[in-house]
Amino acid sequence: MLDHPLVNHKMTVLRDKNTPSSTFRMIVDELTTLLAYEATRNVRVEDVQVETPVAPTGGKKLSEPRPIVIPILRAGLGMLDGMTRLLPTAEVGFLGMVRDDETLAVETYANRLPDDLTDRQVFLVDPMLATGHTLVAAVNYVLERGARDVTCTSLVAAPQGIKAMQEAIGDRADVHVVVAAEDEGLNEHNYIVPGLGDAGDRLYGIVD
């Protein structure tokens, strides 16, 4: 969890039910860039030599294969630009998942990912980590394709979701979770409390 005055300020704006969608989208984008700084702390790099206007020098560049950023549709789209702002050369995939609110089962309805993710660093983005079912399913999805280094970035997490991630993934892969805030828990409808409400609806409006 990030502890920074700017993060705390932006989270307060997001939590306010009176924040309009246009401002909500802007703050999600800004906050994701701050989270991306922490999420990419261990992104793989390699040594290179470059010529400055004055002299040759050593430096670092992102290693191949390129990392891949995967927003979980639809709310994860609101975090995509914030992640790729720091990783402009990353490949972008898309994963559409929906959770049944009654059974909590997760169904995958869209997949725009490479078949082989072996040796790829994967960055999954989804604003809310509530029960953990969706992110667990997403992590399993990329692990089945060979990924072993996965970072999940969310704005808000519930303790139940974090615990579910830990129990479901175990030591099968190197999986990290980066969040802006860990909240109190879930209510009877499995919404995070105090949370943000429905992030997708607040980003894009209600779709019947």
PDB file of C-alpha atoms in Angstrom:
ATOM      1  CA  MET A   1       0.000   0.000   0.000  1.00  0.00           C
ATOM      2  CA  LEU A   2       1.302   3.439  -0.910  1.00  0.00           C
ATOM      3  CA  ASP A   3       1.563   6.034   1.850  1.00  0.00           C
ATOM      4  CA  HIS A   4       1.967   9.442   0.231  1.00  0.00           C
ATOM      5  CA  PRO A   5       0.124  12.767   0.727  1.00  0.00           C
ATOM      6  CA  LEU A   6      -0.783  13.025  -2.971  1.00  0.00           C
ATOM      7  CA  VAL A   7      -2.133   9.471  -2.994  1.00  0.00           C
ATOM      8  CA  ASN A   8      -4.225  10.181   0.104  1.00  0.00           C
ATOM      9  CA  HIS A   9      -5.550  13.421  -1.402  1.00  0.00           C
ATOM     10  CA  LYS A  10      -6.535  11.773  -4.689  1.00  0.00           C
ATOM     11  CA  MET A  11      -8.150   8.833  -2.911  1.00  0.00           C
ATOM     12  CA  THR A  12     -10.323  11.260  -0.938  1.00  0.00           C
ATOM     13  CA  VAL A  13     -11.509  12.880  -4.175  1.00  0.00           C
ATOM     14  CA  LEU A  14     -12.333   9.451  -5.614  1.00  0.00           C
ATOM     15  CA  ARG A  15     -14.275   8.391  -2.540  1.00  0.00           C
ATOM     16  CA  ASP A  16     -16.504  11.486  -2.580  1.00  0.00           C
ATOM     17  CA  LYS A  17     -19.857  10.484  -4.111  1.00  0.00           C
ATOM     18  CA  ASN A  18     -20.249  14.023  -5.451  1.00  0.00           C
ATOM     19  CA  THR A  19     -17.132  13.781  -7.652  1.00  0.00           C
ATOM     20  CA  PRO A  20     -18.330  13.879 -11.294  1.00  0.00           C
ATOM     21  CA  SER A  21     -17.314  11.158 -13.760  1.00  0.00           C
ATOM     22  CA  SER A  22     -15.007  13.509 -15.677  1.00  0.00           C
ATOM     23  CA  THR A  23     -13.020  14.309 -12.524  1.00  0.00           C
ATOM     24  CA  PHE A  24     -13.166  10.683 -11.380  1.00  0.00           C
ATOM     25  CA  ARG A  25     -11.598   9.517 -14.663  1.00  0.00           C
ATOM     26  CA  MET A  26      -8.863  12.150 -14.441  1.00  0.00           C
ATOM     27  CA  ILE A  27      -7.959  11.266 -10.841  1.00  0.00           C
ATOM     28  CA  VAL A  28      -7.952   7.516 -11.571  1.00  0.00           C
ATOM     29  CA  ASP A  29      -5.510   8.190 -14.403  1.00  0.00           C
ATOM     30  CA  GLU A  30      -3.239  10.335 -12.212  1.00  0.00           C
ATOM     31  CA  LEU A  31      -3.361   7.924  -9.293  1.00  0.00           C
ATOM     32  CA  THR A  32      -2.569   4.960 -11.513  1.00  0.00           C
ATOM     33  CA  THR A  33       0.617   6.671 -12.698  1.00  0.00           C
ATOM     34  CA  LEU A  34       1.684   7.064  -9.060  1.00  0.00           C
ATOM     35  CA  LEU A  35       0.866   3.394  -8.432  1.00  0.00           C
ATOM     36  CA  ALA A  36       2.701   2.388 -11.604  1.00  0.00           C
ATOM     37  CA  TYR A  37       5.909   3.856 -10.207  1.00  0.00           C
ATOM     38  CA  GLU A  38       5.748   1.355  -7.345  1.00  0.00           C
ATOM     39  CA  ALA A  39       4.345  -1.497  -9.451  1.00  0.00           C
ATOM     40  CA  THR A  40       7.270  -1.293 -11.889  1.00  0.00           C
ATOM     41  CA  ARG A  41       9.968  -1.130  -9.215  1.00  0.00           C
ATOM     42  CA  ASN A  42      11.253  -4.570 -10.260  1.00  0.00           C
ATOM     43  CA  VAL A  43      10.673  -4.294 -14.004  1.00  0.00           C
ATOM     44  CA  ARG A  44      13.479  -6.086 -15.790  1.00  0.00           C
ATOM     45  CA  VAL A  45      16.216  -4.007 -17.428  1.00  0.00           C
ATOM     46  CA  GLU A  46      19.506  -4.685 -19.184  1.00  0.00           C
ATOM     47  CA  ASP A  47      22.766  -2.767 -19.547  1.00  0.00           C
ATOM     48  CA  VAL A  48      23.322  -0.646 -22.658  1.00  0.00           C
ATOM     49  CA  GLN A  49      25.912   1.818 -23.933  1.00  0.00           C
ATOM     50  CA  VAL A  50      24.837   5.208 -25.307  1.00  0.00           C
ATOM     51  CA  GLU A  51      26.529   8.352 -26.538  1.00  0.00           C
ATOM     52  CA  THR A  52      25.645  11.585 -24.779  1.00  0.00           C
ATOM     53  CA  PRO A  53      26.495  14.901 -26.502  1.00  0.00           C
ATOM     54  CA  VAL A  54      29.680  14.846 -24.412  1.00  0.00           C
ATOM     55  CA  ALA A  55      30.849  11.257 -23.918  1.00  0.00           C
ATOM     56  CA  PRO A  56      29.870   7.581 -24.027  1.00  0.00           C
ATOM     57  CA  THR A  57      28.215   6.182 -20.909  1.00  0.00           C
ATOM     58  CA  GLY A  58      26.468   3.130 -19.585  1.00  0.00           C
ATOM     59  CA  GLY A  59      22.750   2.993 -18.941  1.00  0.00           C
ATOM     60  CA  LYS A  60      19.717   0.741 -18.611  1.00  0.00           C
ATOM     61  CA  LYS A  61      16.832  -0.125 -20.897  1.00  0.00           C
ATOM     62  CA  LEU A  62      13.810  -2.382 -20.583  1.00  0.00           C
ATOM     63  CA  SER A  63      14.651  -5.996 -21.342  1.00  0.00           C
ATOM     64  CA  GLU A  64      13.069  -8.137 -24.017  1.00  0.00           C
ATOM     65  CA  PRO A  65      10.514  -9.580 -24.152  1.00  0.00           C
ATOM     66  CA  ARG A  66       8.565  -6.436 -23.428  1.00  0.00           C
ATOM     67  CA  PRO A  67       6.270  -6.355 -20.381  1.00  0.00           C
ATOM     68  CA  ILE A  68       2.543  -6.571 -21.029  1.00  0.00           C
ATOM     69  CA  VAL A  69      -0.168  -4.451 -19.386  1.00  0.00           C
ATOM     70  CA  ILE A  70      -3.585  -6.108 -19.140  1.00  0.00           C
ATOM     71  CA  PRO A  71      -6.623  -4.118 -18.005  1.00  0.00           C
ATOM     72  CA  ILE A  72      -9.558  -6.202 -16.832  1.00  0.00           C
ATOM     73  CA  LEU A  73     -12.599  -4.888 -18.685  1.00  0.00           C
ATOM     74  CA  ARG A  74     -14.387  -2.653 -18.287  1.00  0.00           C
ATOM     75  CA  ALA A  75     -13.243  -0.715 -15.226  1.00  0.00           C
ATOM     76  CA  GLY A  76      -9.578  -1.585 -15.794  1.00  0.00           C
ATOM     77  CA  LEU A  77      -9.605   0.550 -18.950  1.00  0.00           C
ATOM     78  CA  GLY A  78      -9.653   3.620 -16.730  1.00  0.00           C
ATOM     79  CA  MET A  79      -6.200   2.654 -15.458  1.00  0.00           C
ATOM     80  CA  LEU A  80      -4.602   1.776 -18.790  1.00  0.00           C
ATOM     81  CA  ASP A  81      -3.245   5.202 -19.766  1.00  0.00           C
ATOM     82  CA  GLY A  82      -1.800   5.724 -16.301  1.00  0.00           C
ATOM     83  CA  MET A  83       0.173   2.473 -16.569  1.00  0.00           C
ATOM     84  CA  THR A  84       1.380   2.916 -20.138  1.00  0.00           C
ATOM     85  CA  ARG A  85       2.498   6.464 -19.382  1.00  0.00           C
ATOM     86  CA  LEU A  86       5.382   4.896 -17.451  1.00  0.00           C
ATOM     87  CA  LEU A  87       5.628   1.838 -19.730  1.00  0.00           C
ATOM     88  CA  PRO A  88       5.096   3.309 -23.210  1.00  0.00           C
ATOM     89  CA  THR A  89       6.862   0.409 -24.940  1.00  0.00           C
ATOM     90  CA  ALA A  90       4.806  -2.259 -23.164  1.00  0.00           C
ATOM     91  CA  GLU A  91       2.432  -4.427 -25.124  1.00  0.00           C
ATOM     92  CA  VAL A  92      -1.236  -4.113 -24.166  1.00  0.00           C
ATOM     93  CA  GLY A  93      -3.654  -7.019 -23.851  1.00  0.00           C
ATOM     94  CA  PHE A  94      -7.289  -7.097 -22.782  1.00  0.00           C
ATOM     95  CA  LEU A  95      -9.173  -9.502 -20.553  1.00  0.00           C
ATOM     96  CA  GLY A  96     -12.930  -9.287 -20.171  1.00  0.00           C
ATOM     97  CA  MET A  97     -14.262 -10.860 -16.980  1.00  0.00           C
ATOM     98  CA  VAL A  98     -17.582 -10.604 -15.174  1.00  0.00           C
ATOM     99  CA  ARG A  99     -18.474 -11.850 -11.702  1.00  0.00           C
ATOM    100  CA  ASP A 100     -21.873 -13.293 -10.861  1.00  0.00           C
ATOM    101  CA  ASP A 101     -22.942 -11.352  -7.764  1.00  0.00           C
ATOM    102  CA  GLU A 102     -24.926 -14.316  -6.457  1.00  0.00           C
ATOM    103  CA  THR A 103     -22.478 -17.207  -6.937  1.00  0.00           C
ATOM    104  CA  LEU A 104     -19.264 -15.097  -7.162  1.00  0.00           C
ATOM    105  CA  ALA A 105     -18.261 -17.278 -10.131  1.00  0.00           C
ATOM    106  CA  VAL A 106     -16.137 -15.458 -12.725  1.00  0.00           C
ATOM    107  CA  GLU A 107     -16.787 -15.806 -16.444  1.00  0.00           C
ATOM    108  CA  THR A 108     -14.266 -14.770 -19.112  1.00  0.00           C
ATOM    109  CA  TYR A 109     -16.039 -13.193 -22.082  1.00  0.00           C
ATOM    110  CA  ALA A 110     -13.129 -11.571 -23.932  1.00  0.00           C
ATOM    111  CA  ASN A 111      -9.462 -12.437 -24.407  1.00  0.00           C
ATOM    112  CA  ARG A 112      -6.990 -10.415 -26.437  1.00  0.00           C
ATOM    113  CA  LEU A 113      -3.752 -11.880 -25.135  1.00  0.00           C
ATOM    114  CA  PRO A 114      -0.776 -13.702 -26.640  1.00  0.00           C
ATOM    115  CA  ASP A 115      -1.098 -17.478 -26.359  1.00  0.00           C
ATOM    116  CA  ASP A 116       2.391 -17.678 -24.879  1.00  0.00           C
ATOM    117  CA  LEU A 117       3.372 -15.395 -21.974  1.00  0.00           C
ATOM    118  CA  THR A 118       6.510 -17.323 -21.004  1.00  0.00           C
ATOM    119  CA  ASP A 119       9.136 -15.014 -19.480  1.00  0.00           C
ATOM    120  CA  ARG A 120       6.833 -11.995 -19.812  1.00  0.00           C
ATOM    121  CA  GLN A 121       6.332  -9.622 -16.902  1.00  0.00           C
ATOM    122  CA  VAL A 122       2.580  -9.136 -16.634  1.00  0.00           C
ATOM    123  CA  PHE A 123       0.850  -6.103 -15.108  1.00  0.00           C
ATOM    124  CA  LEU A 124      -2.847  -6.669 -14.404  1.00  0.00           C
ATOM    125  CA  VAL A 125      -4.919  -3.575 -13.628  1.00  0.00           C
ATOM    126  CA  ASP A 126      -8.372  -3.518 -12.035  1.00  0.00           C
ATOM    127  CA  PRO A 127      -9.573  -0.674  -9.772  1.00  0.00           C
ATOM    128  CA  MET A 128     -11.193  -2.823  -7.089  1.00  0.00           C
ATOM    129  CA  LEU A 129      -9.884  -5.906  -5.279  1.00  0.00           C
ATOM    130  CA  ALA A 130     -13.005  -6.951  -3.371  1.00  0.00           C
ATOM    131  CA  THR A 131     -13.577 -10.706  -2.964  1.00  0.00           C
ATOM    132  CA  GLY A 132     -10.487 -11.433  -5.046  1.00  0.00           C
ATOM    133  CA  HIS A 133     -12.335 -13.848  -7.339  1.00  0.00           C
ATOM    134  CA  THR A 134     -11.819 -11.794 -10.508  1.00  0.00           C
ATOM    135  CA  LEU A 135      -8.122 -11.110  -9.955  1.00  0.00           C
ATOM    136  CA  VAL A 136      -7.470 -14.718  -8.940  1.00  0.00           C
ATOM    137  CA  ALA A 137      -9.137 -15.861 -12.169  1.00  0.00           C
ATOM    138  CA  ALA A 138      -7.099 -13.326 -14.166  1.00  0.00           C
ATOM    139  CA  VAL A 139      -3.837 -14.402 -12.544  1.00  0.00           C
ATOM    140  CA  ASN A 140      -4.639 -18.056 -13.200  1.00  0.00           C
ATOM    141  CA  TYR A 141      -5.444 -17.149 -16.802  1.00  0.00           C
ATOM    142  CA  VAL A 142      -1.994 -15.660 -17.426  1.00  0.00           C
ATOM    143  CA  LEU A 143      -0.205 -18.363 -15.414  1.00  0.00           C
ATOM    144  CA  GLU A 144      -1.770 -20.990 -17.678  1.00  0.00           C
ATOM    145  CA  ARG A 145      -0.082 -19.174 -20.571  1.00  0.00           C
ATOM    146  CA  GLY A 146       3.364 -19.345 -19.009  1.00  0.00           C
ATOM    147  CA  ALA A 147       3.634 -16.106 -17.021  1.00  0.00           C
ATOM    148  CA  ARG A 148       5.460 -16.407 -13.714  1.00  0.00           C
ATOM    149  CA  ASP A 149       5.989 -12.738 -12.781  1.00  0.00           C
ATOM    150  CA  VAL A 150       2.672 -10.930 -12.247  1.00  0.00           C
ATOM    151  CA  THR A 151       1.916  -7.592 -10.596  1.00  0.00           C
ATOM    152  CA  CYS A 152      -1.697  -6.675  -9.841  1.00  0.00           C
ATOM    153  CA  THR A 153      -2.446  -2.976  -9.409  1.00  0.00           C
ATOM    154  CA  SER A 154      -5.691  -1.765  -7.811  1.00  0.00           C
ATOM    155  CA  LEU A 155      -6.921   1.475  -6.299  1.00  0.00           C
ATOM    156  CA  VAL A 156      -8.700  -0.085  -3.325  1.00  0.00           C
ATOM    157  CA  ALA A 157      -8.515  -3.537  -1.759  1.00  0.00           C
ATOM    158  CA  ALA A 158     -10.455  -5.360   0.931  1.00  0.00           C
ATOM    159  CA  PRO A 159      -8.596  -7.624   3.369  1.00  0.00           C
ATOM    160  CA  GLN A 160     -10.745 -10.539   2.168  1.00  0.00           C
ATOM    161  CA  GLY A 161      -9.547 -10.026  -1.394  1.00  0.00           C
ATOM    162  CA  ILE A 162      -5.895  -9.868  -0.415  1.00  0.00           C
ATOM    163  CA  LYS A 163      -6.269 -13.035   1.656  1.00  0.00           C
ATOM    164  CA  ALA A 164      -8.032 -14.805  -1.206  1.00  0.00           C
ATOM    165  CA  MET A 165      -5.160 -13.896  -3.532  1.00  0.00           C
ATOM    166  CA  GLN A 166      -2.577 -15.224  -1.087  1.00  0.00           C
ATOM    167  CA  GLU A 167      -4.443 -18.500  -0.540  1.00  0.00           C
ATOM    168  CA  ALA A 168      -5.253 -19.126  -4.207  1.00  0.00           C
ATOM    169  CA  ILE A 169      -1.868 -18.301  -5.716  1.00  0.00           C
ATOM    170  CA  GLY A 170       0.452 -19.506  -2.973  1.00  0.00           C
ATOM    171  CA  ASP A 171       4.016 -20.046  -4.153  1.00  0.00           C
ATOM    172  CA  ARG A 172       3.106 -21.099  -7.710  1.00  0.00           C
ATOM    173  CA  ALA A 173       4.430 -17.824  -9.112  1.00  0.00           C
ATOM    174  CA  ASP A 174       5.907 -14.466  -8.189  1.00  0.00           C
ATOM    175  CA  VAL A 175       2.719 -12.421  -7.738  1.00  0.00           C
ATOM    176  CA  HIS A 176       2.589  -8.957  -6.148  1.00  0.00           C
ATOM    177  CA  VAL A 177      -0.345  -6.692  -5.326  1.00  0.00           C
ATOM    178  CA  VAL A 178       0.068  -2.897  -5.297  1.00  0.00           C
ATOM    179  CA  VAL A 179      -2.834  -0.809  -3.972  1.00  0.00           C
ATOM    180  CA  ALA A 180      -3.466   2.798  -2.989  1.00  0.00           C
ATOM    181  CA  ALA A 181      -5.636   1.880   0.023  1.00  0.00           C
ATOM    182  CA  GLU A 182      -6.648  -1.187   2.008  1.00  0.00           C
ATOM    183  CA  ASP A 183     -10.157  -0.634   3.333  1.00  0.00           C
ATOM    184  CA  GLU A 184     -12.151  -2.088   6.226  1.00  0.00           C
ATOM    185  CA  GLY A 185     -13.834  -4.982   4.442  1.00  0.00           C
ATOM    186  CA  LEU A 186     -16.886  -6.027   2.441  1.00  0.00           C
ATOM    187  CA  ASN A 187     -20.578  -5.407   3.060  1.00  0.00           C
ATOM    188  CA  GLU A 188     -23.391  -7.899   2.494  1.00  0.00           C
ATOM    189  CA  HIS A 189     -23.328  -7.144  -1.234  1.00  0.00           C
ATOM    190  CA  ASN A 190     -19.553  -7.725  -1.445  1.00  0.00           C
ATOM    191  CA  TYR A 191     -18.874  -4.026  -2.026  1.00  0.00           C
ATOM    192  CA  ILE A 192     -15.727  -2.625  -0.437  1.00  0.00           C
ATOM    193  CA  VAL A 193     -16.401  -0.423   2.612  1.00  0.00           C
ATOM    194  CA  PRO A 194     -15.930   2.544   2.591  1.00  0.00           C
ATOM    195  CA  GLY A 195     -14.646   1.970  -0.959  1.00  0.00           C
ATOM    196  CA  LEU A 196     -15.487   3.995  -4.045  1.00  0.00           C
ATOM    197  CA  GLY A 197     -18.787   2.455  -5.105  1.00  0.00           C
ATOM    198  CA  ASP A 198     -18.886   0.766  -8.513  1.00  0.00           C
ATOM    199  CA  ALA A 199     -15.714   1.975 -10.229  1.00  0.00           C
ATOM    200  CA  GLY A 200     -16.958   1.055 -13.701  1.00  0.00           C
ATOM    201  CA  ASP A 201     -20.193   2.998 -13.279  1.00  0.00           C
ATOM    202  CA  ARG A 202     -18.369   5.993 -11.859  1.00  0.00           C
ATOM    203  CA  LEU A 203     -15.878   5.960 -14.725  1.00  0.00           C
ATOM    204  CA  TYR A 204     -18.276   5.412 -17.604  1.00  0.00           C
ATOM    205  CA  GLY A 205     -21.841   5.680 -16.331  1.00  0.00           C
ATOM    206  CA  ILE A 206     -24.429   2.999 -15.654  1.00  0.00           C
ATOM    207  CA  VAL A 207     -25.005   0.470 -18.430  1.00  0.00           C
ATOM    208  CA  ASP A 208     -28.212  -1.554 -18.172  1.00  0.00           C
TER     209      ASP A 208
END
